[in-house]
């Protein structure tokens, strides 16, 4: 993983998100605190978003605005396989989750449903709650507008880029199944 | 190129002669699993793919186990969705209440996973079946949806950590203590993205049920899967659950591992994970005296017949402390019935424990045993995260059935050896032990 710490530049480049505010958490944020099991008797994204992060930060769901960021340390999303967790985060308006590392099921769920995530320990450690970030997903560049720093996160491998480009795993599978059906005919 | 056991199974299912760490592959799945929480999401996603049928109606399993018997109207709606989908798609392995059990105990019991097979499940503890020498891993609902349509899933080929087991467990020490010890050693992300491959002479000392307990908690160390070699015990077990043919894969002798860890079973003590991470472990002597309000014995980790036998050995002729609520939940209907026939349920009820129908219930703070603010539970389950079993200011201590049963009696964490000397494992884990105590009593 390469890291470049230089003064922020070109924050307005295409492909970058709008600036958003950071909600910062520690390590091992598990899916039980992201969306507690007591709310899993529904899969309605809007209802899940109301309880997003509730057991880690009860103020999150009301404070978060469209385009904000969650930044956390190691092993974000550990615990259960519930896709309700990335779904609740995505629906709450979070533009991207940045963490030192992700638990693997959370990682694949986020890619499968199209929630942008970036793995970048340097950015995760340096970023503070309330900082304003801007993220260029095409290049994996993270700009900290307050600390005037930029970081490069590891880019997605090609296969995952294909998944994301198709619009997630469902679209990807739909395309694949259609091609298969056509080949049979 | 040398491959680990996991890599060989993945390669075979991807139609490749070899794979290496980090490679992205698409592999055929032998079974796709979902439950009443994850499958409704998957079914909704499946509809968007635009196929009218699942890839194979015999290779999908739907188990309504989390909020069942339906705990409220929303849970009832989710289960209904599962039931209707199963009927529409003519899914063979849909298990209605009455036949249902906790998925990770039920799937092996029904012979739906055998050595060398590849299973994905929209539930993180799908890694349980590594005990049978299969590659199995937890995925999300979208993965489940795509696999139900296509019969394939994408994987990043994992590297591995080799866990070499030596010696023999003594006293009340069980597979649960081993896995808690291991997670304490490497941490909750100690095996992130990796396989945990078990090997060594100590494997033979572990019963199949203990291997299921250990593989079940691989995810608690962040692992993609945990896997055991196929030995005589595996073959004997396989013969009791299925007649299907299977393939045995072995790790190459020169396979590369990121790390080798050796654990001598002889050195282990009963171990407890303190709140709020499974890695926060202490030995029972360090844990002594911690008060508990509830003792929960069951779950996909420790709700099998041997677990119930161990708990019954301790509870027999004793009373649950008046300050403790003891809840026993056998993992499947078959285990429930067997416990009934062996007289274990009578022992639990006489001791003052409640016995529940198979359900995930208390394990995930769903229903049937929720904790109030400030309360604590000792549980044979696998997670003790903040709020896992109820209020965010309640706490969960993870332990073996022996430790949980002993705490139920005394009201605090303690070494079961203080209540009674452990019978030899070969007796304790079989039906013969409790049967023997009954005969002795009537003589
Ligand atoms: S018993 Fe607990 S860990 Fe096991 S499947 Fe049910 S909720 Fe998950």
Coordinates of C-alpha atoms and ligand atoms in Angstrom, one line a residue:
Chain A
X1 CA 0.0 0.0 0.0
X2 CA 1.5 3.3 -1.0
X3 CA 1.0 6.5 1.0
X4 CA 1.7 10.0 -0.1
X5 CA 1.5 12.7 2.5
X6 CA 1.7 16.0 0.7
X7 CA -0.3 19.1 0.8
X8 CA -3.8 18.9 -0.5
X9 CA -4.1 19.8 -4.1
X10 CA -6.7 19.5 -6.8
X11 CA -9.5 18.7 -4.4
X12 CA -12.0 19.6 -7.0
X13 CA -10.9 16.9 -9.5
X14 CA -13.5 14.9 -11.2
X15 CA -14.6 11.6 -9.6
X16 CA -14.2 13.1 -6.2
X17 CA -17.1 13.3 -3.7
X18 CA -18.4 16.5 -2.3
X19 CA -16.8 17.4 1.1
X20 CA -18.4 15.7 4.0
X21 CA -17.9 15.5 7.8
X22 CA -16.2 12.6 9.6
X23 CA -17.7 10.4 12.3
X24 CA -14.7 8.7 13.8
X25 CA -14.7 5.4 15.7
X26 CA -12.1 3.0 17.2
X27 CA -11.2 -0.6 16.3
X28 CA -13.4 -3.7 16.1
X29 CA -16.7 -1.9 15.4
X30 CA -18.9 -4.9 15.1
X31 CA -22.1 -5.4 13.1
X32 CA -24.1 -5.7 16.4
X33 CA -23.4 -2.1 17.2
X34 CA -23.8 -1.0 13.6
X35 CA -27.3 -2.4 13.5
X36 CA -28.4 -4.2 16.7
X37 CA -30.1 -7.6 16.2
X38 CA -33.2 -6.3 17.9
X39 CA -34.0 -4.3 14.7
X40 CA -33.4 -7.2 12.4
X41 CA -37.0 -8.2 12.2
X42 CA -37.1 -5.8 9.2
X43 CA -35.0 -5.4 6.1
X44 CA -36.4 -2.1 5.2
X45 CA -33.3 0.1 4.5
X46 CA -35.0 3.3 5.7
X47 CA -36.0 1.7 9.0
X48 CA -32.5 0.3 9.5
X49 CA -30.9 3.6 8.9
X50 CA -32.8 5.1 11.8
X51 CA -30.9 2.8 14.1
X52 CA -27.6 2.9 12.3
X53 CA -24.6 2.8 14.7
X54 CA -27.1 3.1 17.6
X55 CA -25.1 1.0 20.1
X56 CA -21.8 2.6 19.4
X57 CA -23.0 6.2 19.0
X58 CA -26.7 6.9 19.7
X59 CA -26.4 10.4 18.2
X60 CA -25.1 9.2 14.8
X61 CA -28.4 8.5 13.0
X62 CA -29.8 12.0 13.7
X63 CA -26.5 13.9 13.2
X64 CA -25.3 12.2 9.9
X65 CA -25.9 14.1 6.7
X66 CA -25.9 12.9 3.1
X67 CA -22.2 12.7 2.0
X68 CA -20.6 12.3 5.4
X69 CA -17.9 9.8 6.2
X70 CA -17.4 7.0 8.7
X71 CA -13.7 6.6 9.6
X72 CA -12.6 3.8 11.9
X73 CA -9.5 1.8 12.9
X74 CA -8.9 -2.0 12.4
X75 CA -11.5 -4.7 11.8
X76 CA -14.5 -2.5 10.9
X77 CA -17.7 -4.6 10.5
X78 CA -16.6 -7.7 12.4
X79 CA -19.2 -10.1 13.6
X80 CA -22.3 -11.3 11.9
X81 CA -22.8 -11.5 8.1
X82 CA -25.8 -9.2 8.2
X83 CA -25.9 -7.1 5.1
X84 CA -28.3 -4.9 7.1
X85 CA -25.1 -3.3 8.5
X86 CA -23.6 -1.9 5.2
X87 CA -27.2 -1.3 4.0
X88 CA -28.0 0.8 7.1
X89 CA -24.8 2.8 6.6
X90 CA -25.4 3.3 2.9
X91 CA -29.0 4.4 3.5
X92 CA -28.0 6.8 6.2
X93 CA -26.2 8.8 3.5
X94 CA -22.6 7.9 4.3
X95 CA -20.5 8.5 1.1
X96 CA -17.7 6.2 2.0
X97 CA -16.3 4.2 5.0
X98 CA -12.6 4.5 5.5
X99 CA -10.9 2.1 7.9
X100 CA -7.5 0.7 8.8
X101 CA -8.9 -2.7 7.9
X102 CA -12.3 -4.4 7.3
X103 CA -13.7 -7.7 8.5
X104 CA -14.0 -9.8 5.4
X105 CA -17.8 -10.4 5.2
X106 CA -18.4 -6.7 5.7
X107 CA -15.9 -6.0 2.9
X108 CA -17.6 -8.3 0.4
X109 CA -21.1 -7.1 1.4
X110 CA -20.1 -3.5 0.9
X111 CA -18.8 -4.3 -2.6
X112 CA -21.8 -6.4 -3.4
X113 CA -24.3 -3.7 -2.5
X114 CA -22.2 -0.8 -3.8
X115 CA -21.2 1.0 -0.6
X116 CA -17.8 2.6 -1.3
X117 CA -15.2 1.6 1.2
X118 CA -11.5 2.3 1.4
X119 CA -8.8 0.6 3.4
X120 CA -6.1 3.1 4.5
X121 CA -4.5 2.8 7.9
X122 CA -2.7 6.2 7.6
X123 CA -5.8 8.2 6.8
X124 CA -7.8 6.2 9.4
X125 CA -5.4 7.0 12.2
X126 CA -4.8 10.7 11.4
X127 CA -8.4 11.7 10.7
X128 CA -10.4 13.2 13.6
X129 CA -14.1 13.3 14.3
X130 CA -15.5 16.4 12.7
X131 CA -12.8 16.7 10.1
X132 CA -14.0 17.4 6.5
X133 CA -12.9 14.9 3.9
X134 CA -13.2 14.6 0.2
X135 CA -12.6 11.3 -1.5
X136 CA -11.8 10.4 -5.1
X137 CA -13.1 6.9 -5.5
X138 CA -11.6 6.4 -9.0
X139 CA -8.1 6.8 -7.7
X140 CA -8.6 5.9 -4.1
X141 CA -7.4 9.3 -3.0
X142 CA -8.5 10.7 0.3
X143 CA -8.2 14.4 1.0
X144 CA -8.4 15.8 4.6
X145 CA -9.5 19.4 4.0
X146 CA -8.9 20.4 7.6
X147 CA -5.5 18.8 8.1
X148 CA -4.5 19.6 4.5
X149 CA -3.3 16.1 3.9
X150 CA -4.0 13.6 1.2
X151 CA -3.6 9.8 1.3
X152 CA -3.8 7.0 -1.3
X153 CA -5.8 3.9 -0.4
X154 CA -5.3 0.6 -2.1
X155 CA -7.2 0.5 -5.3
X156 CA -9.8 -2.3 -5.9
X157 CA -8.6 -5.3 -8.0
X158 CA -10.0 -5.4 -11.5
X159 CA -12.6 -8.1 -10.8
X160 CA -14.1 -5.9 -8.1
X161 CA -14.0 -2.9 -10.3
X162 CA -16.1 -4.9 -12.8
X163 CA -18.6 -5.7 -10.0
X164 CA -18.8 -2.1 -9.0
X165 CA -19.0 -0.9 -12.7
X166 CA -21.9 -3.4 -13.3
X167 CA -23.7 -1.7 -10.3
X168 CA -23.0 -4.5 -7.8
X169 CA -23.2 -8.3 -7.8
X170 CA -26.9 -8.5 -8.7
X171 CA -26.4 -6.6 -11.9
X172 CA -23.2 -8.5 -12.6
X173 CA -25.1 -11.8 -12.2
X174 CA -28.0 -10.6 -14.2
X175 CA -25.7 -9.8 -17.1
X176 CA -24.0 -13.1 -16.8
X177 CA -27.2 -15.1 -16.6
X178 CA -28.6 -13.3 -19.7
X179 CA -25.4 -14.1 -21.6
X180 CA -25.7 -17.7 -20.6
X181 CA -29.3 -17.8 -21.7
X182 CA -28.4 -16.3 -25.0
X183 CA -25.6 -18.7 -25.6
X184 CA -27.9 -21.6 -25.0
X185 CA -30.5 -20.4 -27.5
Chain B
X1 CA 2.6 -25.2 -6.6
X2 CA 1.9 -26.4 -3.1
X3 CA -1.6 -25.6 -1.8
X4 CA -3.3 -25.6 1.5
X5 CA -6.4 -27.8 2.1
X6 CA -8.6 -24.8 1.6
X7 CA -6.9 -23.8 -1.6
X8 CA -7.3 -27.3 -3.0
X9 CA -11.0 -27.3 -2.4
X10 CA -11.4 -23.8 -4.0
X11 CA -9.3 -24.8 -7.0
X12 CA -11.4 -27.9 -7.6
X13 CA -14.6 -25.9 -7.4
X14 CA -13.3 -23.2 -9.7
X15 CA -12.2 -25.9 -12.3
X16 CA -8.6 -24.9 -11.9
X17 CA -5.5 -27.1 -11.3
X18 CA -4.1 -24.6 -8.9
X19 CA -4.9 -21.3 -7.2
X20 CA -2.7 -19.0 -5.2
X21 CA -3.3 -16.5 -2.3
X22 CA -5.0 -13.3 -3.4
X23 CA -6.3 -14.7 -6.7
X24 CA -10.0 -13.9 -7.4
X25 CA -11.9 -16.9 -8.6
X26 CA -15.5 -17.8 -9.4
X27 CA -16.3 -21.2 -7.9
X28 CA -19.2 -23.6 -8.0
X29 CA -21.1 -24.0 -4.7
X30 CA -22.5 -27.3 -3.4
X31 CA -24.9 -25.7 -0.9
X32 CA -26.3 -22.2 -0.4
X33 CA -27.7 -21.4 3.0
X34 CA -29.9 -18.7 4.4
X35 CA -32.0 -18.0 7.5
X36 CA -35.0 -15.9 8.5
X37 CA -33.0 -12.7 8.8
X38 CA -30.7 -13.0 5.8
X39 CA -32.8 -14.9 3.3
X40 CA -35.6 -12.3 3.0
X41 CA -33.0 -9.8 1.8
X42 CA -31.6 -12.4 -0.5
X43 CA -35.0 -13.3 -1.9
X44 CA -35.7 -9.6 -2.7
X45 CA -32.3 -9.4 -4.5
X46 CA -32.8 -12.7 -6.3
X47 CA -36.0 -11.3 -7.9
X48 CA -34.0 -8.5 -9.5
X49 CA -31.7 -10.9 -11.3
X50 CA -34.6 -11.9 -13.6
X51 CA -34.4 -15.7 -13.5
X52 CA -37.5 -17.7 -12.8
X53 CA -35.8 -20.6 -11.1
X54 CA -33.0 -21.3 -8.6
X55 CA -29.9 -23.1 -10.0
X56 CA -30.7 -26.3 -8.2
X57 CA -33.6 -26.8 -5.8
X58 CA -31.6 -29.5 -3.9
X59 CA -28.6 -27.3 -3.2
X60 CA -30.3 -24.5 -1.3
X61 CA -31.2 -24.7 2.4
X62 CA -33.5 -22.3 4.2
X63 CA -33.7 -22.4 7.9
X64 CA -35.9 -20.1 9.9
X65 CA -34.0 -20.3 13.2
X66 CA -33.3 -16.8 14.5
X67 CA -36.6 -15.3 15.6
X68 CA -38.6 -18.5 15.6
X69 CA -41.0 -19.7 16.8
X70 CA -42.1 -16.3 15.4
X71 CA -41.3 -13.8 18.1
X72 CA -43.5 -11.0 16.7
X73 CA -45.5 -9.9 13.7
X74 CA -42.4 -8.7 11.7
X75 CA -40.6 -12.0 12.4
X76 CA -43.7 -13.9 11.2
X77 CA -43.7 -11.9 8.0
X78 CA -40.1 -12.7 7.3
X79 CA -40.6 -16.4 8.0
X80 CA -43.7 -16.4 5.7
X81 CA -41.6 -14.9 2.9
X82 CA -39.1 -17.7 3.4
X83 CA -41.8 -20.4 3.4
X84 CA -43.5 -19.0 0.3
X85 CA -40.3 -18.8 -1.6
X86 CA -39.4 -22.3 -0.6
X87 CA -42.7 -23.5 -1.9
X88 CA -42.5 -21.5 -5.1
X89 CA -39.0 -22.7 -6.0
X90 CA -39.7 -26.3 -4.6
X91 CA -36.7 -26.0 -2.4
X92 CA -36.1 -29.4 -0.8
X93 CA -34.2 -28.3 2.2
X94 CA -36.6 -25.9 3.9
X95 CA -37.0 -26.8 7.5
X96 CA -40.3 -25.8 9.1
X97 CA -40.8 -25.4 12.9
X98 CA -40.9 -29.0 14.3
X99 CA -38.1 -30.1 12.0
X100 CA -36.1 -26.9 12.3
X101 CA -32.9 -26.5 14.3
X102 CA -30.2 -23.9 14.6
X103 CA -28.8 -24.0 11.0
X104 CA -25.2 -24.8 11.8
X105 CA -26.1 -27.8 13.9
X106 CA -28.9 -28.8 11.5
X107 CA -27.0 -28.7 8.2
X108 CA -24.4 -31.3 9.2
X109 CA -27.0 -33.4 11.0
X110 CA -29.0 -33.6 7.8
X111 CA -26.0 -34.7 5.9
X112 CA -26.1 -31.6 3.7
X113 CA -22.3 -31.0 4.0
X114 CA -19.6 -33.5 3.5
X115 CA -15.8 -33.4 3.3
X116 CA -14.4 -31.5 0.3
X117 CA -17.6 -29.7 -0.4
X118 CA -18.0 -25.9 -0.8
X119 CA -20.7 -24.2 1.1
X120 CA -21.7 -20.6 1.4
X121 CA -24.2 -19.3 3.8
X122 CA -25.7 -15.9 4.6
X123 CA -24.7 -16.3 8.2
X124 CA -21.2 -15.7 9.5
X125 CA -21.0 -19.0 11.4
X126 CA -21.3 -21.0 8.2
X127 CA -17.6 -21.6 8.8
X128 CA -18.8 -24.3 11.3
X129 CA -18.7 -27.1 8.6
X130 CA -14.9 -26.8 8.3
X131 CA -15.0 -29.4 11.1
X132 CA -16.1 -31.9 8.4
X133 CA -13.3 -31.1 6.1
X134 CA -15.4 -28.8 3.9
X135 CA -14.7 -25.3 2.8
X136 CA -17.5 -23.2 4.2
X137 CA -17.8 -19.6 4.8
X138 CA -20.2 -16.8 5.7
X139 CA -21.3 -14.3 3.0
X140 CA -23.9 -11.7 2.7
X141 CA -27.5 -11.8 1.4
X142 CA -26.5 -10.4 -2.0
X143 CA -24.0 -13.3 -2.4
X144 CA -26.7 -15.7 -1.4
X145 CA -29.0 -14.2 -4.0
X146 CA -26.5 -14.4 -6.8
X147 CA -25.5 -17.9 -5.9
X148 CA -29.1 -19.1 -5.8
X149 CA -29.4 -17.9 -9.4
X150 CA -26.0 -18.9 -10.8
X151 CA -24.7 -21.7 -8.5
X152 CA -21.4 -19.8 -8.2
X153 CA -19.8 -17.3 -5.9
X154 CA -16.7 -15.1 -6.1
X155 CA -13.8 -15.6 -3.7
X156 CA -10.4 -14.1 -3.0
X157 CA -8.2 -17.1 -2.3
X158 CA -7.0 -16.9 1.3
X159 CA -3.6 -17.6 2.7
X160 CA -3.6 -19.7 5.9
X161 CA -2.4 -20.0 9.5
X162 CA -1.6 -23.5 10.6
X163 CA -2.7 -24.5 14.1
X164 CA -0.9 -27.6 15.3
X165 CA -2.6 -29.5 18.1
X166 CA -0.7 -31.7 20.5
X167 CA -1.4 -33.6 23.7
X168 CA -4.8 -34.4 25.2
X169 CA -7.3 -32.3 27.0
X170 CA -7.7 -33.0 30.7
X171 CA -10.4 -32.6 33.3
X172 CA -13.3 -30.4 32.2
X173 CA -11.3 -28.8 29.3
X174 CA -13.2 -29.0 26.0
X175 CA -13.0 -27.8 22.4
X176 CA -14.6 -24.6 23.5
X177 CA -11.7 -23.8 25.8
X178 CA -9.3 -24.5 23.0
X179 CA -10.9 -22.1 20.6
X180 CA -11.4 -19.4 23.2
X181 CA -7.7 -19.8 24.1
X182 CA -6.7 -19.6 20.4
X183 CA -8.8 -16.4 19.9
X184 CA -7.3 -14.9 23.0
X185 CA -3.9 -15.7 21.6
X186 CA -4.3 -14.2 18.1
X187 CA -7.1 -11.6 18.6
X188 CA -10.4 -11.0 16.9
X189 CA -8.6 -10.0 13.7
X190 CA -5.7 -12.4 14.2
X191 CA -6.8 -14.5 11.1
X192 CA -8.4 -11.7 9.1
X193 CA -9.0 -13.0 5.4
X194 CA -7.1 -16.2 6.3
X195 CA -7.9 -19.9 6.7
X196 CA -7.3 -21.5 10.1
X197 CA -6.0 -25.0 9.2
X198 CA -5.9 -27.4 12.1
X199 CA -3.5 -30.3 12.1
X200 CA -1.4 -32.5 14.4
X201 CA -1.8 -35.5 16.7
X202 CA -4.1 -33.5 19.0
X203 CA -6.9 -33.5 16.4
X204 CA -7.6 -37.2 17.1
X205 CA -8.4 -36.3 20.7
X206 CA -11.2 -34.0 19.7
X207 CA -14.7 -35.4 19.0
X208 CA -16.5 -34.3 15.9
X209 CA -18.8 -32.1 18.0
X210 CA -15.8 -30.3 19.5
X211 CA -14.4 -29.7 16.0
X212 CA -17.7 -28.2 15.1
X213 CA -17.5 -25.9 18.1
X214 CA -14.0 -24.9 17.2
X215 CA -14.6 -24.3 13.4
X216 CA -17.8 -22.4 14.4
X217 CA -15.7 -19.7 16.2
X218 CA -13.0 -19.3 13.4
X219 CA -14.9 -16.2 12.3
X220 CA -14.4 -14.8 15.8
X221 CA -10.7 -14.6 14.9
X222 CA -11.7 -12.9 11.7
X223 CA -10.9 -16.0 9.6
X224 CA -12.5 -16.8 6.3
X225 CA -12.8 -20.4 7.3
X226 CA -11.5 -22.9 9.8
X227 CA -10.8 -26.5 8.6
X228 CA -9.9 -29.8 10.0
X229 CA -8.3 -32.7 8.2
X230 CA -10.5 -35.7 7.4
X231 CA -9.6 -38.6 9.7
X232 CA -11.3 -41.8 11.0
X233 CA -13.6 -39.8 13.2
X234 CA -14.8 -37.7 10.2
X235 CA -15.4 -40.8 8.1
X236 CA -17.3 -42.5 10.9
X237 CA -19.4 -39.4 11.4
X238 CA -20.0 -39.0 7.7
X239 CA -21.3 -42.5 7.4
X240 CA -24.0 -41.7 10.0
X241 CA -25.4 -38.7 8.2
X242 CA -25.2 -39.4 4.5
X243 CA -24.6 -42.0 1.8
X244 CA -23.4 -39.4 -0.7
X245 CA -19.9 -39.8 -2.2
X246 CA -17.3 -37.2 -1.2
X247 CA -13.7 -36.2 -1.9
X248 CA -11.0 -35.9 0.7
X249 CA -8.5 -33.1 0.2
X250 CA -5.3 -32.8 2.1
X251 CA -2.9 -29.9 2.4
X252 CA 0.4 -30.4 0.6
X253 CA 3.2 -31.1 2.9
X254 CA 5.1 -28.1 1.6
X255 CA 2.1 -25.7 1.6
X256 CA 2.9 -22.2 2.7
X257 CA 1.5 -20.9 5.9
X258 CA 1.7 -17.3 7.1
X259 CA 2.2 -18.5 10.6
X260 CA 2.4 -21.8 12.6
X261 CA 1.0 -21.9 16.1
X262 CA 1.3 -25.0 18.3
X263 CA -1.2 -25.6 21.1
X264 CA -0.8 -28.4 23.6
X265 CA -4.2 -29.4 24.8
X266 CA -2.6 -30.7 28.0
X267 CA -1.7 -27.2 29.0
X268 CA -5.2 -25.7 28.6
X269 CA -7.5 -24.7 31.5
X270 CA -11.2 -23.9 31.3
X271 CA -11.2 -20.5 29.7
X272 CA -13.7 -17.6 29.7
X273 CA -14.0 -14.6 27.3
X274 CA -14.9 -11.5 29.2
X275 CA -17.0 -8.7 27.8
X276 CA -17.1 -7.4 25.1
X277 CA -14.8 -9.3 22.7
X278 CA -14.3 -13.1 22.3
X279 CA -10.5 -12.4 22.5
X280 CA -10.7 -11.0 26.0
X281 CA -9.9 -14.3 27.6
X282 CA -8.9 -15.4 31.1
X283 CA -8.4 -18.8 32.6
X284 CA -11.1 -19.9 35.0
X285 CA -8.8 -19.2 38.0
X286 CA -8.4 -15.6 37.0
X287 CA -12.2 -15.4 36.3
X288 CA -13.2 -16.9 39.7
X289 CA -16.0 -15.2 41.6
X290 CA -17.5 -13.1 38.8
X291 CA -21.3 -13.0 39.5
X292 CA -23.8 -13.9 36.8
X293 CA -27.6 -13.5 36.6
X294 CA -28.1 -15.9 33.8
X295 CA -26.5 -19.1 32.4
X296 CA -27.3 -19.9 28.8
X297 CA -26.4 -23.4 27.5
X298 CA -26.9 -24.0 23.9
X299 CA -26.5 -22.4 20.4
X300 CA -24.8 -23.4 17.2
X301 CA -21.5 -23.4 19.2
X302 CA -22.4 -25.6 22.1
X303 CA -26.0 -26.9 21.8
X304 CA -25.1 -30.5 20.7
X305 CA -25.7 -33.6 22.6
X306 CA -22.3 -33.9 24.1
X307 CA -22.6 -30.3 25.4
X308 CA -25.9 -31.2 27.1
X309 CA -24.4 -34.3 28.6
X310 CA -21.6 -32.3 30.2
X311 CA -24.0 -29.8 31.5
X312 CA -26.3 -32.5 32.9
X313 CA -23.3 -34.3 34.6
X314 CA -22.8 -31.1 36.6
X315 CA -26.5 -30.2 37.2
X316 CA -27.5 -33.7 38.2
X317 CA -28.6 -33.8 41.8
X318 CA -27.8 -30.1 42.2
X319 CA -29.9 -26.9 42.1
X320 CA -29.5 -23.8 39.9
X321 CA -28.7 -20.9 42.3
X322 CA -31.8 -18.9 43.3
X323 CA -30.0 -15.9 41.9
X324 CA -29.5 -17.4 38.4
X325 CA -31.8 -18.0 35.5
X326 CA -30.6 -21.0 33.6
X327 CA -31.7 -21.5 30.0
X328 CA -30.9 -24.6 28.1
X329 CA -31.6 -24.6 24.4
X330 CA -30.8 -27.8 22.4
X331 CA -29.6 -26.9 18.9
X332 CA -31.9 -29.2 16.9
X333 CA -35.1 -31.3 17.3
X334 CA -33.1 -34.5 17.0
X335 CA -30.8 -33.4 19.8
X336 CA -33.8 -32.3 21.9
X337 CA -35.4 -35.7 21.5
X338 CA -32.1 -37.5 22.2
X339 CA -31.6 -35.4 25.4
X340 CA -35.2 -36.3 26.4
X341 CA -34.5 -40.0 25.9
X342 CA -31.2 -39.9 27.7
X343 CA -32.9 -38.3 30.7
X344 CA -31.0 -35.0 30.4
X345 CA -34.1 -32.8 30.2
X346 CA -35.4 -34.3 33.4
X347 CA -32.0 -33.4 35.1
X348 CA -32.2 -29.8 33.8
X349 CA -35.8 -29.3 34.9
X350 CA -35.2 -30.9 38.3
X351 CA -32.2 -28.6 38.7
X352 CA -34.4 -25.6 38.1
X353 CA -33.3 -24.8 34.5
X354 CA -35.8 -24.0 31.7
X355 CA -35.5 -26.0 28.5
X356 CA -36.3 -24.2 25.2
X357 CA -37.3 -25.4 21.8
X358 CA -34.4 -25.1 19.3
X359 CA -33.9 -21.4 18.4
X360 CA -31.2 -18.8 18.1
X361 CA -33.3 -16.7 20.6
X362 CA -31.0 -15.6 23.4
X363 CA -27.8 -16.0 21.5
X364 CA -28.3 -12.8 19.5
X365 CA -30.5 -11.0 22.0
X366 CA -33.5 -11.8 19.9
X367 CA -35.9 -13.3 22.4
X368 CA -36.2 -16.1 25.1
X369 CA -33.7 -14.7 27.6
X370 CA -32.9 -11.0 27.1
X371 CA -30.7 -9.2 29.6
X372 CA -31.7 -6.1 31.5
X373 CA -29.4 -3.1 32.1
X374 CA -26.5 -4.1 34.4
X375 CA -27.1 -7.8 34.2
X376 CA -24.6 -10.4 33.1
X377 CA -24.8 -13.9 31.6
X378 CA -22.4 -16.7 31.2
X379 CA -23.1 -18.3 27.8
X380 CA -21.9 -21.2 25.7
X381 CA -22.5 -19.0 22.6
X382 CA -19.8 -17.4 20.5
X383 CA -20.2 -13.6 20.7
X384 CA -20.1 -11.3 23.7
X385 CA -20.2 -7.9 21.9
X386 CA -21.8 -4.9 23.5
X387 CA -25.6 -5.5 23.7
X388 CA -25.3 -8.9 22.1
X389 CA -27.8 -10.5 24.6
X390 CA -29.8 -7.5 25.5
X391 CA -29.3 -4.1 27.0
X392 CA -26.1 -2.3 25.9
X393 CA -25.1 -2.1 29.6
X394 CA -25.4 -5.9 30.0
X395 CA -22.5 -8.2 29.7
X396 CA -21.8 -11.7 28.3
X397 CA -19.1 -14.1 29.4
X398 CA -18.3 -16.9 26.9
X399 CA -17.5 -20.3 28.3
X400 CA -17.9 -24.1 27.9
X401 CA -21.0 -26.0 28.9
X402 CA -19.2 -27.3 32.0
X403 CA -18.2 -23.7 33.2
X404 CA -21.7 -22.4 32.4
X405 CA -23.4 -25.2 34.3
X406 CA -21.1 -24.7 37.3
X407 CA -21.8 -21.0 37.3
X408 CA -25.5 -21.7 37.2
X409 CA -25.1 -23.7 40.4
X410 CA -22.9 -21.4 42.3
X411 CA -24.0 -18.0 40.9
X412 CA -20.5 -17.0 39.9
X413 CA -17.8 -18.1 37.5
X414 CA -15.8 -21.0 39.0
X415 CA -13.9 -24.1 38.0
X416 CA -16.3 -27.0 37.6
X417 CA -13.7 -29.2 39.3
X418 CA -14.7 -27.4 42.5
X419 CA -18.1 -29.1 42.3
X420 CA -17.0 -32.5 41.0
X421 CA -14.0 -34.2 39.6
X422 CA -14.4 -34.6 35.8
X423 CA -15.1 -38.2 34.8
X424 CA -12.8 -39.5 32.0
X425 CA -13.7 -37.8 28.7
X426 CA -14.5 -41.0 27.0
X427 CA -17.3 -41.7 29.5
X428 CA -18.5 -38.1 30.1
X429 CA -19.1 -37.3 26.4
X430 CA -21.2 -40.5 25.8
X431 CA -24.7 -41.4 26.9
X432 CA -23.2 -44.0 29.1
X433 CA -22.1 -41.6 31.8
X434 CA -25.5 -40.3 32.8
X435 CA -27.1 -43.7 32.3
X436 CA -24.5 -45.1 34.7
X437 CA -25.2 -42.5 37.4
X438 CA -28.9 -43.4 37.2
X439 CA -28.1 -47.1 37.7
X440 CA -25.8 -46.4 40.6
X441 CA -28.6 -44.4 42.2
X442 CA -31.2 -47.1 41.9
X443 CA -28.9 -49.9 43.1
Ligands
LIG1 S1 -27.1 -19.6 17.6 FE1 -26.3 -17.6 17.6 S2 -24.4 -17.6 16.5 FE2 -25.5 -19.5 16.0 S3 -26.6 -19.0 14.1 FE3 -28.0 -18.6 15.9 S4 -27.6 -16.4 16.3 FE4 -26.0 -17.1 15.0

